[in-house]
Amino acid sequence: MEAAVAPGRDAPAPAASQPSGCGKHNSPERKVYMDYNATTPLEPEVIQAMTEAMWEAWGNPSSLYPAGKKAKDIINAARESLAKMIGGKPQDIIFTSGGTESNNLVIHSVVKHFHANQTSKGHAGGHHSPVEGAKPHFITSSVEHDSIRLPLEHLAEEQVAAVTFVPVSKVSGQAEVDDILAAVRPTTRLVTIMLANNETGVVMPVPEISQRIKALNQERVATGLPPILMHTDAAQALGKQRVDVEDLGVDFLTIVGHKFYGPRIGALYVRGLGEFTPLYPMLFGGGQERNFRPGTENTPMIAGLGKAEFGQKRIHLNSQFPGTQRLPNTCNFSIRGPRLQGHEVLARCRVLLASVGAACHSDHGDRPSPVLLNYGIPFDVARNALRVSVGRSTTRAEVDLIVQDLKQAVAQLENQA
């Protein structure tokens, strides 16, 4: 595949592999990247920060010599910057390898905390728990990322936890607040709902869910039940809309750097880490990140983490839900036609670099996205889906260019009939 670089960037040579258009506007070699929900290119400032860290802060952050102290200072500054971005406190930020680790860390922490509480109650003697001997219960939606869905399915299969997958509304595209509250059990310990869907761009009502859970928790505590924790995977929302943990009212929030022009590293926000909200490590080692996520910190990566149109009769907008807020950069649509499966259309595009859905489902062939099917999109329509997600450097000219590219790809497929 021809090399692609980000449009409108005066990036140094190391950034030359960044996605988007290259060459003259009308050149057949030109590629336009519109898969920003899968990953984003690094900003030049991010590359510079990472490069400087590799040169000047190569020391172990736990060491006291100058290069080590420099690394520690960079990590602390990045933690403060990340906390400021989401309206949290620096001491509530834990660096991880990415969103998958952050999400798994939350889920496994809740399981461990549940069993720790059960054990302590049993040793207290004479105290009867209304949920004694039970399994922790999780509530999530049917359209979550695999890093939520798969670990929860695994725990359920292993009979370690119980899970309720709440279907999304076919009208709003959202996980409805009332449906989530109706799924609550005495053993419910975590509600995890993504902030914005990576395939449709639909923004979920996380603040409303959190408010209702908070009110319910007051009743639960009065009856001797522990509170329910609230988690949101904010991977797709960060950098596209305002994200504030106080407004969201969540206990956990997942951060993924490469979704907003940072490196492939992540972080986890934990409200009142270790004091108000429990977190149990999955790894054990040298005590870094206050023992919650040990392992020598990846200073350069942490430093980097710290900066369409066809006739409407032919187009089905898979992410259009009247009255529902969506991410402004995401468009999921299907071009109607028996030969126009999404992956076939993309294979014949000369310019467009996009996807048929989540990047982690890229090897699913012509199978429709389960997310779209859960949204109520018909099978034959979902099979034709394309997800276009623009970035801050995408231009109107590039949008016009990919529309023409899609038209020629469709014409080529239909002429083969």
PDB file of N, CA, C and O in Angstrom, residues 262-332:
ATOM      1  N   GLY A 262      -2.304  10.757  20.649  1.00  0.00           N
ATOM      2  CA  GLY A 262      -1.230  10.395  21.546  1.00  0.00           C
ATOM      3  C   GLY A 262      -0.690   9.020  21.200  1.00  0.00           C
ATOM      4  O   GLY A 262      -1.113   8.381  20.225  1.00  0.00           O
ATOM      5  N   PRO A 263       0.244   8.518  21.992  1.00  0.00           N
ATOM      6  CA  PRO A 263       0.836   7.210  21.726  1.00  0.00           C
ATOM      7  C   PRO A 263      -0.057   6.070  22.198  1.00  0.00           C
ATOM      8  O   PRO A 263      -1.079   6.286  22.861  1.00  0.00           O
ATOM      9  N   ARG A 264       0.349   4.851  21.870  1.00  0.00           N
ATOM     10  CA  ARG A 264      -0.433   3.669  22.248  1.00  0.00           C
ATOM     11  C   ARG A 264      -0.137   3.291  23.691  1.00  0.00           C
ATOM     12  O   ARG A 264       0.588   2.343  23.988  1.00  0.00           O
ATOM     13  N   ILE A 265      -0.733   4.054  24.552  1.00  0.00           N
ATOM     14  CA  ILE A 265      -0.631   3.845  25.990  1.00  0.00           C
ATOM     15  C   ILE A 265      -1.954   4.319  26.582  1.00  0.00           C
ATOM     16  O   ILE A 265      -2.708   5.052  25.939  1.00  0.00           O
ATOM     17  N   GLY A 266      -2.271   3.888  27.787  1.00  0.00           N
ATOM     18  CA  GLY A 266      -3.541   4.273  28.382  1.00  0.00           C
ATOM     19  C   GLY A 266      -3.397   4.692  29.827  1.00  0.00           C
ATOM     20  O   GLY A 266      -2.293   4.748  30.382  1.00  0.00           O
ATOM     21  N   ALA A 267      -4.515   4.998  30.411  1.00  0.00           N
ATOM     22  CA  ALA A 267      -4.561   5.363  31.820  1.00  0.00           C
ATOM     23  C   ALA A 267      -5.941   5.024  32.360  1.00  0.00           C
ATOM     24  O   ALA A 267      -6.894   4.803  31.604  1.00  0.00           O
ATOM     25  N   LEU A 268      -6.015   4.981  33.660  1.00  0.00           N
ATOM     26  CA  LEU A 268      -7.288   4.720  34.334  1.00  0.00           C
ATOM     27  C   LEU A 268      -7.480   5.745  35.431  1.00  0.00           C
ATOM     28  O   LEU A 268      -6.592   5.949  36.264  1.00  0.00           O
ATOM     29  N   TYR A 269      -8.626   6.410  35.400  1.00  0.00           N
ATOM     30  CA  TYR A 269      -9.008   7.310  36.491  1.00  0.00           C
ATOM     31  C   TYR A 269      -9.813   6.513  37.505  1.00  0.00           C
ATOM     32  O   TYR A 269     -10.735   5.773  37.141  1.00  0.00           O
ATOM     33  N   VAL A 270      -9.438   6.656  38.776  1.00  0.00           N
ATOM     34  CA  VAL A 270     -10.142   5.977  39.869  1.00  0.00           C
ATOM     35  C   VAL A 270     -10.450   7.025  40.938  1.00  0.00           C
ATOM     36  O   VAL A 270      -9.545   7.575  41.566  1.00  0.00           O
ATOM     37  N   ARG A 271     -11.724   7.320  41.145  1.00  0.00           N
ATOM     38  CA  ARG A 271     -12.111   8.364  42.096  1.00  0.00           C
ATOM     39  C   ARG A 271     -11.706   7.971  43.523  1.00  0.00           C
ATOM     40  O   ARG A 271     -12.144   6.955  44.053  1.00  0.00           O
ATOM     41  N   GLY A 272     -10.863   8.815  44.134  1.00  0.00           N
ATOM     42  CA  GLY A 272     -10.415   8.521  45.489  1.00  0.00           C
ATOM     43  C   GLY A 272      -9.700   7.200  45.544  1.00  0.00           C
ATOM     44  O   GLY A 272     -10.022   6.329  46.366  1.00  0.00           O
ATOM     45  N   LEU A 273      -8.721   7.037  44.693  1.00  0.00           N
ATOM     46  CA  LEU A 273      -8.020   5.758  44.509  1.00  0.00           C
ATOM     47  C   LEU A 273      -7.549   5.160  45.834  1.00  0.00           C
ATOM     48  O   LEU A 273      -6.785   5.760  46.577  1.00  0.00           O
ATOM     49  N   GLY A 274      -8.041   3.959  46.121  1.00  0.00           N
ATOM     50  CA  GLY A 274      -7.628   3.234  47.312  1.00  0.00           C
ATOM     51  C   GLY A 274      -8.291   3.707  48.594  1.00  0.00           C
ATOM     52  O   GLY A 274      -8.156   3.060  49.638  1.00  0.00           O
ATOM     53  N   GLU A 275      -9.005   4.839  48.505  1.00  0.00           N
ATOM     54  CA  GLU A 275      -9.670   5.368  49.704  1.00  0.00           C
ATOM     55  C   GLU A 275     -11.183   5.253  49.590  1.00  0.00           C
ATOM     56  O   GLU A 275     -11.846   4.668  50.452  1.00  0.00           O
ATOM     57  N   PHE A 276     -11.735   5.812  48.510  1.00  0.00           N
ATOM     58  CA  PHE A 276     -13.182   5.736  48.293  1.00  0.00           C
ATOM     59  C   PHE A 276     -13.551   4.668  47.271  1.00  0.00           C
ATOM     60  O   PHE A 276     -14.646   4.114  47.319  1.00  0.00           O
ATOM     61  N   THR A 277     -12.645   4.403  46.351  1.00  0.00           N
ATOM     62  CA  THR A 277     -12.901   3.426  45.291  1.00  0.00           C
ATOM     63  C   THR A 277     -11.800   2.375  45.294  1.00  0.00           C
ATOM     64  O   THR A 277     -10.617   2.728  45.218  1.00  0.00           O
ATOM     65  N   PRO A 278     -12.156   1.097  45.380  1.00  0.00           N
ATOM     66  CA  PRO A 278     -11.128   0.047  45.452  1.00  0.00           C
ATOM     67  C   PRO A 278     -10.489  -0.222  44.104  1.00  0.00           C
ATOM     68  O   PRO A 278     -11.128  -0.097  43.054  1.00  0.00           O
ATOM     69  N   LEU A 279      -9.212  -0.576  44.141  1.00  0.00           N
ATOM     70  CA  LEU A 279      -8.519  -1.044  42.955  1.00  0.00           C
ATOM     71  C   LEU A 279      -7.538  -2.112  43.392  1.00  0.00           C
ATOM     72  O   LEU A 279      -6.766  -1.907  44.330  1.00  0.00           O
ATOM     73  N   TYR A 280      -7.581  -3.258  42.738  1.00  0.00           N
ATOM     74  CA  TYR A 280      -6.713  -4.385  43.066  1.00  0.00           C
ATOM     75  C   TYR A 280      -5.789  -4.648  41.877  1.00  0.00           C
ATOM     76  O   TYR A 280      -6.249  -4.753  40.738  1.00  0.00           O
ATOM     77  N   PRO A 281      -4.503  -4.759  42.091  1.00  0.00           N
ATOM     78  CA  PRO A 281      -3.577  -4.969  40.969  1.00  0.00           C
ATOM     79  C   PRO A 281      -3.753  -6.340  40.329  1.00  0.00           C
ATOM     80  O   PRO A 281      -4.075  -7.316  41.002  1.00  0.00           O
ATOM     81  N   MET A 282      -3.528  -6.389  39.027  1.00  0.00           N
ATOM     82  CA  MET A 282      -3.475  -7.669  38.328  1.00  0.00           C
ATOM     83  C   MET A 282      -2.037  -8.153  38.215  1.00  0.00           C
ATOM     84  O   MET A 282      -1.786  -9.323  37.957  1.00  0.00           O
ATOM     85  N   LEU A 283      -1.105  -7.225  38.397  1.00  0.00           N
ATOM     86  CA  LEU A 283       0.315  -7.537  38.314  1.00  0.00           C
ATOM     87  C   LEU A 283       0.982  -7.242  39.650  1.00  0.00           C
ATOM     88  O   LEU A 283       0.508  -6.400  40.415  1.00  0.00           O
ATOM     89  N   PHE A 284       2.078  -7.929  39.916  1.00  0.00           N
ATOM     90  CA  PHE A 284       2.831  -7.696  41.139  1.00  0.00           C
ATOM     91  C   PHE A 284       4.309  -7.571  40.775  1.00  0.00           C
ATOM     92  O   PHE A 284       4.819  -8.330  39.954  1.00  0.00           O
ATOM     93  N   GLY A 285       4.960  -6.592  41.367  1.00  0.00           N
ATOM     94  CA  GLY A 285       6.351  -6.357  41.002  1.00  0.00           C
ATOM     95  C   GLY A 285       7.008  -5.326  41.889  1.00  0.00           C
ATOM     96  O   GLY A 285       6.952  -5.421  43.112  1.00  0.00           O
ATOM     97  N   GLY A 286       7.580  -4.315  41.252  1.00  0.00           N
ATOM     98  CA  GLY A 286       8.442  -3.379  41.966  1.00  0.00           C
ATOM     99  C   GLY A 286       7.763  -2.255  42.702  1.00  0.00           C
ATOM    100  O   GLY A 286       8.456  -1.400  43.252  1.00  0.00           O
ATOM    101  N   GLY A 287       6.454  -2.190  42.682  1.00  0.00           N
ATOM    102  CA  GLY A 287       5.759  -1.180  43.473  1.00  0.00           C
ATOM    103  C   GLY A 287       5.451   0.119  42.754  1.00  0.00           C
ATOM    104  O   GLY A 287       4.942   1.062  43.368  1.00  0.00           O
ATOM    105  N   GLN A 288       5.743   0.199  41.456  1.00  0.00           N
ATOM    106  CA  GLN A 288       5.447   1.422  40.720  1.00  0.00           C
ATOM    107  C   GLN A 288       3.939   1.689  40.684  1.00  0.00           C
ATOM    108  O   GLN A 288       3.136   0.785  40.886  1.00  0.00           O
ATOM    109  N   GLU A 289       3.582   2.930  40.408  1.00  0.00           N
ATOM    110  CA  GLU A 289       2.178   3.354  40.398  1.00  0.00           C
ATOM    111  C   GLU A 289       1.485   2.953  41.704  1.00  0.00           C
ATOM    112  O   GLU A 289       0.362   2.458  41.709  1.00  0.00           O
ATOM    113  N   ARG A 290       2.214   3.165  42.788  1.00  0.00           N
ATOM    114  CA  ARG A 290       1.716   2.875  44.138  1.00  0.00           C
ATOM    115  C   ARG A 290       1.206   1.442  44.274  1.00  0.00           C
ATOM    116  O   ARG A 290       0.211   1.166  44.958  1.00  0.00           O
ATOM    117  N   ASN A 291       1.891   0.519  43.600  1.00  0.00           N
ATOM    118  CA  ASN A 291       1.593  -0.915  43.629  1.00  0.00           C
ATOM    119  C   ASN A 291       0.330  -1.299  42.873  1.00  0.00           C
ATOM    120  O   ASN A 291       0.032  -2.490  42.747  1.00  0.00           O
ATOM    121  N   PHE A 292      -0.419  -0.326  42.355  1.00  0.00           N
ATOM    122  CA  PHE A 292      -1.646  -0.658  41.641  1.00  0.00           C
ATOM    123  C   PHE A 292      -1.355  -1.167  40.229  1.00  0.00           C
ATOM    124  O   PHE A 292      -2.121  -1.938  39.661  1.00  0.00           O
ATOM    125  N   ARG A 293      -0.225  -0.706  39.645  1.00  0.00           N
ATOM    126  CA  ARG A 293       0.157  -1.177  38.316  1.00  0.00           C
ATOM    127  C   ARG A 293       1.689  -1.172  38.250  1.00  0.00           C
ATOM    128  O   ARG A 293       2.296  -0.281  37.669  1.00  0.00           O
ATOM    129  N   PRO A 294       2.317  -2.171  38.885  1.00  0.00           N
ATOM    130  CA  PRO A 294       3.774  -2.195  38.940  1.00  0.00           C
ATOM    131  C   PRO A 294       4.417  -2.474  37.590  1.00  0.00           C
ATOM    132  O   PRO A 294       3.775  -2.956  36.663  1.00  0.00           O
ATOM    133  N   GLY A 295       5.714  -2.189  37.517  1.00  0.00           N
ATOM    134  CA  GLY A 295       6.480  -2.317  36.290  1.00  0.00           C
ATOM    135  C   GLY A 295       7.149  -0.986  35.995  1.00  0.00           C
ATOM    136  O   GLY A 295       6.518   0.064  36.147  1.00  0.00           O
ATOM    137  N   THR A 296       8.397  -1.003  35.602  1.00  0.00           N
ATOM    138  CA  THR A 296       9.110   0.240  35.333  1.00  0.00           C
ATOM    139  C   THR A 296       8.351   1.070  34.298  1.00  0.00           C
ATOM    140  O   THR A 296       8.023   0.580  33.215  1.00  0.00           O
ATOM    141  N   GLU A 297       8.087   2.310  34.628  1.00  0.00           N
ATOM    142  CA  GLU A 297       7.254   3.153  33.788  1.00  0.00           C
ATOM    143  C   GLU A 297       7.886   3.407  32.420  1.00  0.00           C
ATOM    144  O   GLU A 297       9.096   3.569  32.304  1.00  0.00           O
ATOM    145  N   ASN A 298       7.038   3.432  31.390  1.00  0.00           N
ATOM    146  CA  ASN A 298       7.474   3.715  30.026  1.00  0.00           C
ATOM    147  C   ASN A 298       7.479   5.234  29.847  1.00  0.00           C
ATOM    148  O   ASN A 298       6.516   5.832  29.366  1.00  0.00           O
ATOM    149  N   THR A 299       8.570   5.851  30.240  1.00  0.00           N
ATOM    150  CA  THR A 299       8.634   7.309  30.307  1.00  0.00           C
ATOM    151  C   THR A 299       8.311   8.007  28.987  1.00  0.00           C
ATOM    152  O   THR A 299       7.500   8.940  28.970  1.00  0.00           O
ATOM    153  N   PRO A 300       8.901   7.607  27.846  1.00  0.00           N
ATOM    154  CA  PRO A 300       8.576   8.315  26.602  1.00  0.00           C
ATOM    155  C   PRO A 300       7.101   8.238  26.227  1.00  0.00           C
ATOM    156  O   PRO A 300       6.518   9.224  25.772  1.00  0.00           O
ATOM    157  N   MET A 301       6.491   7.071  26.416  1.00  0.00           N
ATOM    158  CA  MET A 301       5.070   6.935  26.086  1.00  0.00           C
ATOM    159  C   MET A 301       4.211   7.774  27.024  1.00  0.00           C
ATOM    160  O   MET A 301       3.236   8.411  26.599  1.00  0.00           O
ATOM    161  N   ILE A 302       4.546   7.789  28.284  1.00  0.00           N
ATOM    162  CA  ILE A 302       3.812   8.607  29.244  1.00  0.00           C
ATOM    163  C   ILE A 302       3.991  10.085  28.917  1.00  0.00           C
ATOM    164  O   ILE A 302       3.039  10.876  28.986  1.00  0.00           O
ATOM    165  N   ALA A 303       5.182  10.467  28.508  1.00  0.00           N
ATOM    166  CA  ALA A 303       5.428  11.851  28.103  1.00  0.00           C
ATOM    167  C   ALA A 303       4.547  12.226  26.912  1.00  0.00           C
ATOM    168  O   ALA A 303       3.989  13.333  26.846  1.00  0.00           O
ATOM    169  N   GLY A 304       4.385  11.303  25.979  1.00  0.00           N
ATOM    170  CA  GLY A 304       3.542  11.560  24.825  1.00  0.00           C
ATOM    171  C   GLY A 304       2.071  11.656  25.171  1.00  0.00           C
ATOM    172  O   GLY A 304       1.334  12.472  24.581  1.00  0.00           O
ATOM    173  N   LEU A 305       1.668  10.847  26.164  1.00  0.00           N
ATOM    174  CA  LEU A 305       0.262  10.876  26.576  1.00  0.00           C
ATOM    175  C   LEU A 305      -0.069  12.186  27.270  1.00  0.00           C
ATOM    176  O   LEU A 305      -1.224  12.655  27.168  1.00  0.00           O
ATOM    177  N   GLY A 306       1.058  12.709  28.118  1.00  0.00           N
ATOM    178  CA  GLY A 306       0.875  13.991  28.874  1.00  0.00           C
ATOM    179  C   GLY A 306       0.717  15.193  27.987  1.00  0.00           C
ATOM    180  O   GLY A 306      -0.271  15.926  28.116  1.00  0.00           O
ATOM    181  N   LYS A 307       0.105  15.755  25.540  1.00  0.00           N
ATOM    182  CA  LYS A 307      -0.541  16.818  24.243  1.00  0.00           C
ATOM    183  C   LYS A 307      -1.614  16.203  23.098  1.00  0.00           C
ATOM    184  O   LYS A 307      -1.424  15.401  23.178  1.00  0.00           O
ATOM    185  N   ALA A 308     -20.461  13.236   3.046  1.00  0.00           N
ATOM    186  CA  ALA A 308     -20.366  12.190   2.162  1.00  0.00           C
ATOM    187  C   ALA A 308     -21.489  12.171   1.419  1.00  0.00           C
ATOM    188  O   ALA A 308     -22.388  12.086   1.871  1.00  0.00           O
ATOM    189  N   GLU A 309     -21.265  11.882  -0.594  1.00  0.00           N
ATOM    190  CA  GLU A 309     -22.728  11.979  -0.636  1.00  0.00           C
ATOM    191  C   GLU A 309     -23.271  11.150  -1.773  1.00  0.00           C
ATOM    192  O   GLU A 309     -22.852  11.296  -2.931  1.00  0.00           O
ATOM    193  N   PHE A 310     -24.195  10.313  -1.466  1.00  0.00           N
ATOM    194  CA  PHE A 310     -24.924   9.596  -2.503  1.00  0.00           C
ATOM    195  C   PHE A 310     -26.379  10.051  -2.410  1.00  0.00           C
ATOM    196  O   PHE A 310     -26.761  10.764  -1.502  1.00  0.00           O
ATOM    197  N   GLY A 311     -27.193   9.616  -3.387  1.00  0.00           N
ATOM    198  CA  GLY A 311     -28.633   9.878  -3.273  1.00  0.00           C
ATOM    199  C   GLY A 311     -29.157   9.203  -2.014  1.00  0.00           C
ATOM    200  O   GLY A 311     -28.808   8.072  -1.713  1.00  0.00           O
ATOM    201  N   GLN A 312     -30.015   9.890  -1.293  1.00  0.00           N
ATOM    202  CA  GLN A 312     -30.470   9.389   0.002  1.00  0.00           C
ATOM    203  C   GLN A 312     -31.199   8.052  -0.078  1.00  0.00           C
ATOM    204  O   GLN A 312     -31.238   7.318   0.895  1.00  0.00           O
ATOM    205  N   LYS A 313     -31.778   7.734  -1.252  1.00  0.00           N
ATOM    206  CA  LYS A 313     -32.471   6.463  -1.377  1.00  0.00           C
ATOM    207  C   LYS A 313     -31.503   5.289  -1.336  1.00  0.00           C
ATOM    208  O   LYS A 313     -31.885   4.168  -1.072  1.00  0.00           O
ATOM    209  N   ARG A 314     -30.247   5.555  -1.628  1.00  0.00           N
ATOM    210  CA  ARG A 314     -29.247   4.494  -1.659  1.00  0.00           C
ATOM    211  C   ARG A 314     -28.483   4.382  -0.356  1.00  0.00           C
ATOM    212  O   ARG A 314     -27.753   3.418  -0.156  1.00  0.00           O
ATOM    213  N   ILE A 315     -28.612   5.360   0.497  1.00  0.00           N
ATOM    214  CA  ILE A 315     -27.814   5.410   1.721  1.00  0.00           C
ATOM    215  C   ILE A 315     -28.678   5.105   2.942  1.00  0.00           C
ATOM    216  O   ILE A 315     -29.791   5.620   3.070  1.00  0.00           O
ATOM    217  N   HIS A 316     -28.150   4.252   3.798  1.00  0.00           N
ATOM    218  CA  HIS A 316     -28.790   4.033   5.091  1.00  0.00           C
ATOM    219  C   HIS A 316     -27.827   4.521   6.160  1.00  0.00           C
ATOM    220  O   HIS A 316     -26.709   4.018   6.281  1.00  0.00           O
ATOM    221  N   LEU A 317     -28.258   5.526   6.924  1.00  0.00           N
ATOM    222  CA  LEU A 317     -27.413   6.071   7.983  1.00  0.00           C
ATOM    223  C   LEU A 317     -27.599   5.224   9.237  1.00  0.00           C
ATOM    224  O   LEU A 317     -28.611   5.311   9.925  1.00  0.00           O
ATOM    225  N   ASN A 318     -26.610   4.391   9.509  1.00  0.00           N
ATOM    226  CA  ASN A 318     -26.736   3.424  10.604  1.00  0.00           C
ATOM    227  C   ASN A 318     -26.641   4.063  11.980  1.00  0.00           C
ATOM    228  O   ASN A 318     -26.994   3.425  12.974  1.00  0.00           O
ATOM    229  N   SER A 319     -26.130   5.277  12.043  1.00  0.00           N
ATOM    230  CA  SER A 319     -25.944   5.900  13.356  1.00  0.00           C
ATOM    231  C   SER A 319     -26.833   7.117  13.551  1.00  0.00           C
ATOM    232  O   SER A 319     -26.534   7.994  14.353  1.00  0.00           O
ATOM    233  N   GLN A 320     -27.938   7.188  12.802  1.00  0.00           N
ATOM    234  CA  GLN A 320     -28.847   8.322  12.934  1.00  0.00           C
ATOM    235  C   GLN A 320     -30.001   7.967  13.870  1.00  0.00           C
ATOM    236  O   GLN A 320     -30.847   7.147  13.547  1.00  0.00           O
ATOM    237  N   PHE A 321     -29.985   8.584  15.040  1.00  0.00           N
ATOM    238  CA  PHE A 321     -31.035   8.372  16.031  1.00  0.00           C
ATOM    239  C   PHE A 321     -31.551   9.749  16.436  1.00  0.00           C
ATOM    240  O   PHE A 321     -30.868  10.481  17.167  1.00  0.00           O
ATOM    241  N   PRO A 322     -32.733  10.148  15.956  1.00  0.00           N
ATOM    242  CA  PRO A 322     -33.238  11.499  16.205  1.00  0.00           C
ATOM    243  C   PRO A 322     -33.266  11.846  17.691  1.00  0.00           C
ATOM    244  O   PRO A 322     -33.733  11.060  18.518  1.00  0.00           O
ATOM    245  N   GLY A 323     -32.704  12.993  18.015  1.00  0.00           N
ATOM    246  CA  GLY A 323     -32.706  13.477  19.394  1.00  0.00           C
ATOM    247  C   GLY A 323     -31.566  12.951  20.233  1.00  0.00           C
ATOM    248  O   GLY A 323     -31.448  13.311  21.399  1.00  0.00           O
ATOM    249  N   THR A 324     -30.715  12.091  19.662  1.00  0.00           N
ATOM    250  CA  THR A 324     -29.609  11.510  20.413  1.00  0.00           C
ATOM    251  C   THR A 324     -28.301  12.185  20.029  1.00  0.00           C
ATOM    252  O   THR A 324     -28.015  12.363  18.845  1.00  0.00           O
ATOM    253  N   GLN A 325     -27.529  12.556  21.024  1.00  0.00           N
ATOM    254  CA  GLN A 325     -26.231  13.165  20.769  1.00  0.00           C
ATOM    255  C   GLN A 325     -25.265  12.133  20.220  1.00  0.00           C
ATOM    256  O   GLN A 325     -25.238  10.985  20.650  1.00  0.00           O
ATOM    257  N   ARG A 326     -24.454  12.546  19.229  1.00  0.00           N
ATOM    258  CA  ARG A 326     -23.441  11.678  18.658  1.00  0.00           C
ATOM    259  C   ARG A 326     -22.129  12.435  18.563  1.00  0.00           C
ATOM    260  O   ARG A 326     -22.091  13.656  18.594  1.00  0.00           O
ATOM    261  N   LEU A 327     -21.052  11.678  18.413  1.00  0.00           N
ATOM    262  CA  LEU A 327     -19.759  12.296  18.180  1.00  0.00           C
ATOM    263  C   LEU A 327     -19.787  13.011  16.835  1.00  0.00           C
ATOM    264  O   LEU A 327     -20.301  12.477  15.845  1.00  0.00           O
ATOM    265  N   PRO A 328     -19.225  14.208  16.750  1.00  0.00           N
ATOM    266  CA  PRO A 328     -19.296  14.976  15.501  1.00  0.00           C
ATOM    267  C   PRO A 328     -18.401  14.458  14.391  1.00  0.00           C
ATOM    268  O   PRO A 328     -18.535  14.879  13.245  1.00  0.00           O
ATOM    269  N   ASN A 329     -17.502  13.544  14.703  1.00  0.00           N
ATOM    270  CA  ASN A 329     -16.534  13.102  13.690  1.00  0.00           C
ATOM    271  C   ASN A 329     -16.861  11.751  13.080  1.00  0.00           C
ATOM    272  O   ASN A 329     -16.129  11.267  12.226  1.00  0.00           O
ATOM    273  N   THR A 330     -17.955  11.102  13.519  1.00  0.00           N
ATOM    274  CA  THR A 330     -18.205   9.703  13.164  1.00  0.00           C
ATOM    275  C   THR A 330     -19.451   9.556  12.297  1.00  0.00           C
ATOM    276  O   THR A 330     -20.518  10.075  12.647  1.00  0.00           O
ATOM    277  N   CYS A 331     -19.319   8.860  11.170  1.00  0.00           N
ATOM    278  CA  CYS A 331     -20.454   8.569  10.302  1.00  0.00           C
ATOM    279  C   CYS A 331     -20.424   7.095   9.931  1.00  0.00           C
ATOM    280  O   CYS A 331     -19.449   6.607   9.346  1.00  0.00           O
ATOM    281  N   ASN A 332     -21.464   6.371  10.288  1.00  0.00           N
ATOM    282  CA  ASN A 332     -21.598   4.957   9.951  1.00  0.00           C
ATOM    283  C   ASN A 332     -22.772   4.829   8.990  1.00  0.00           C
ATOM    284  O   ASN A 332     -23.900   5.178   9.334  1.00  0.00           O
TER     285      ASN A 332
END
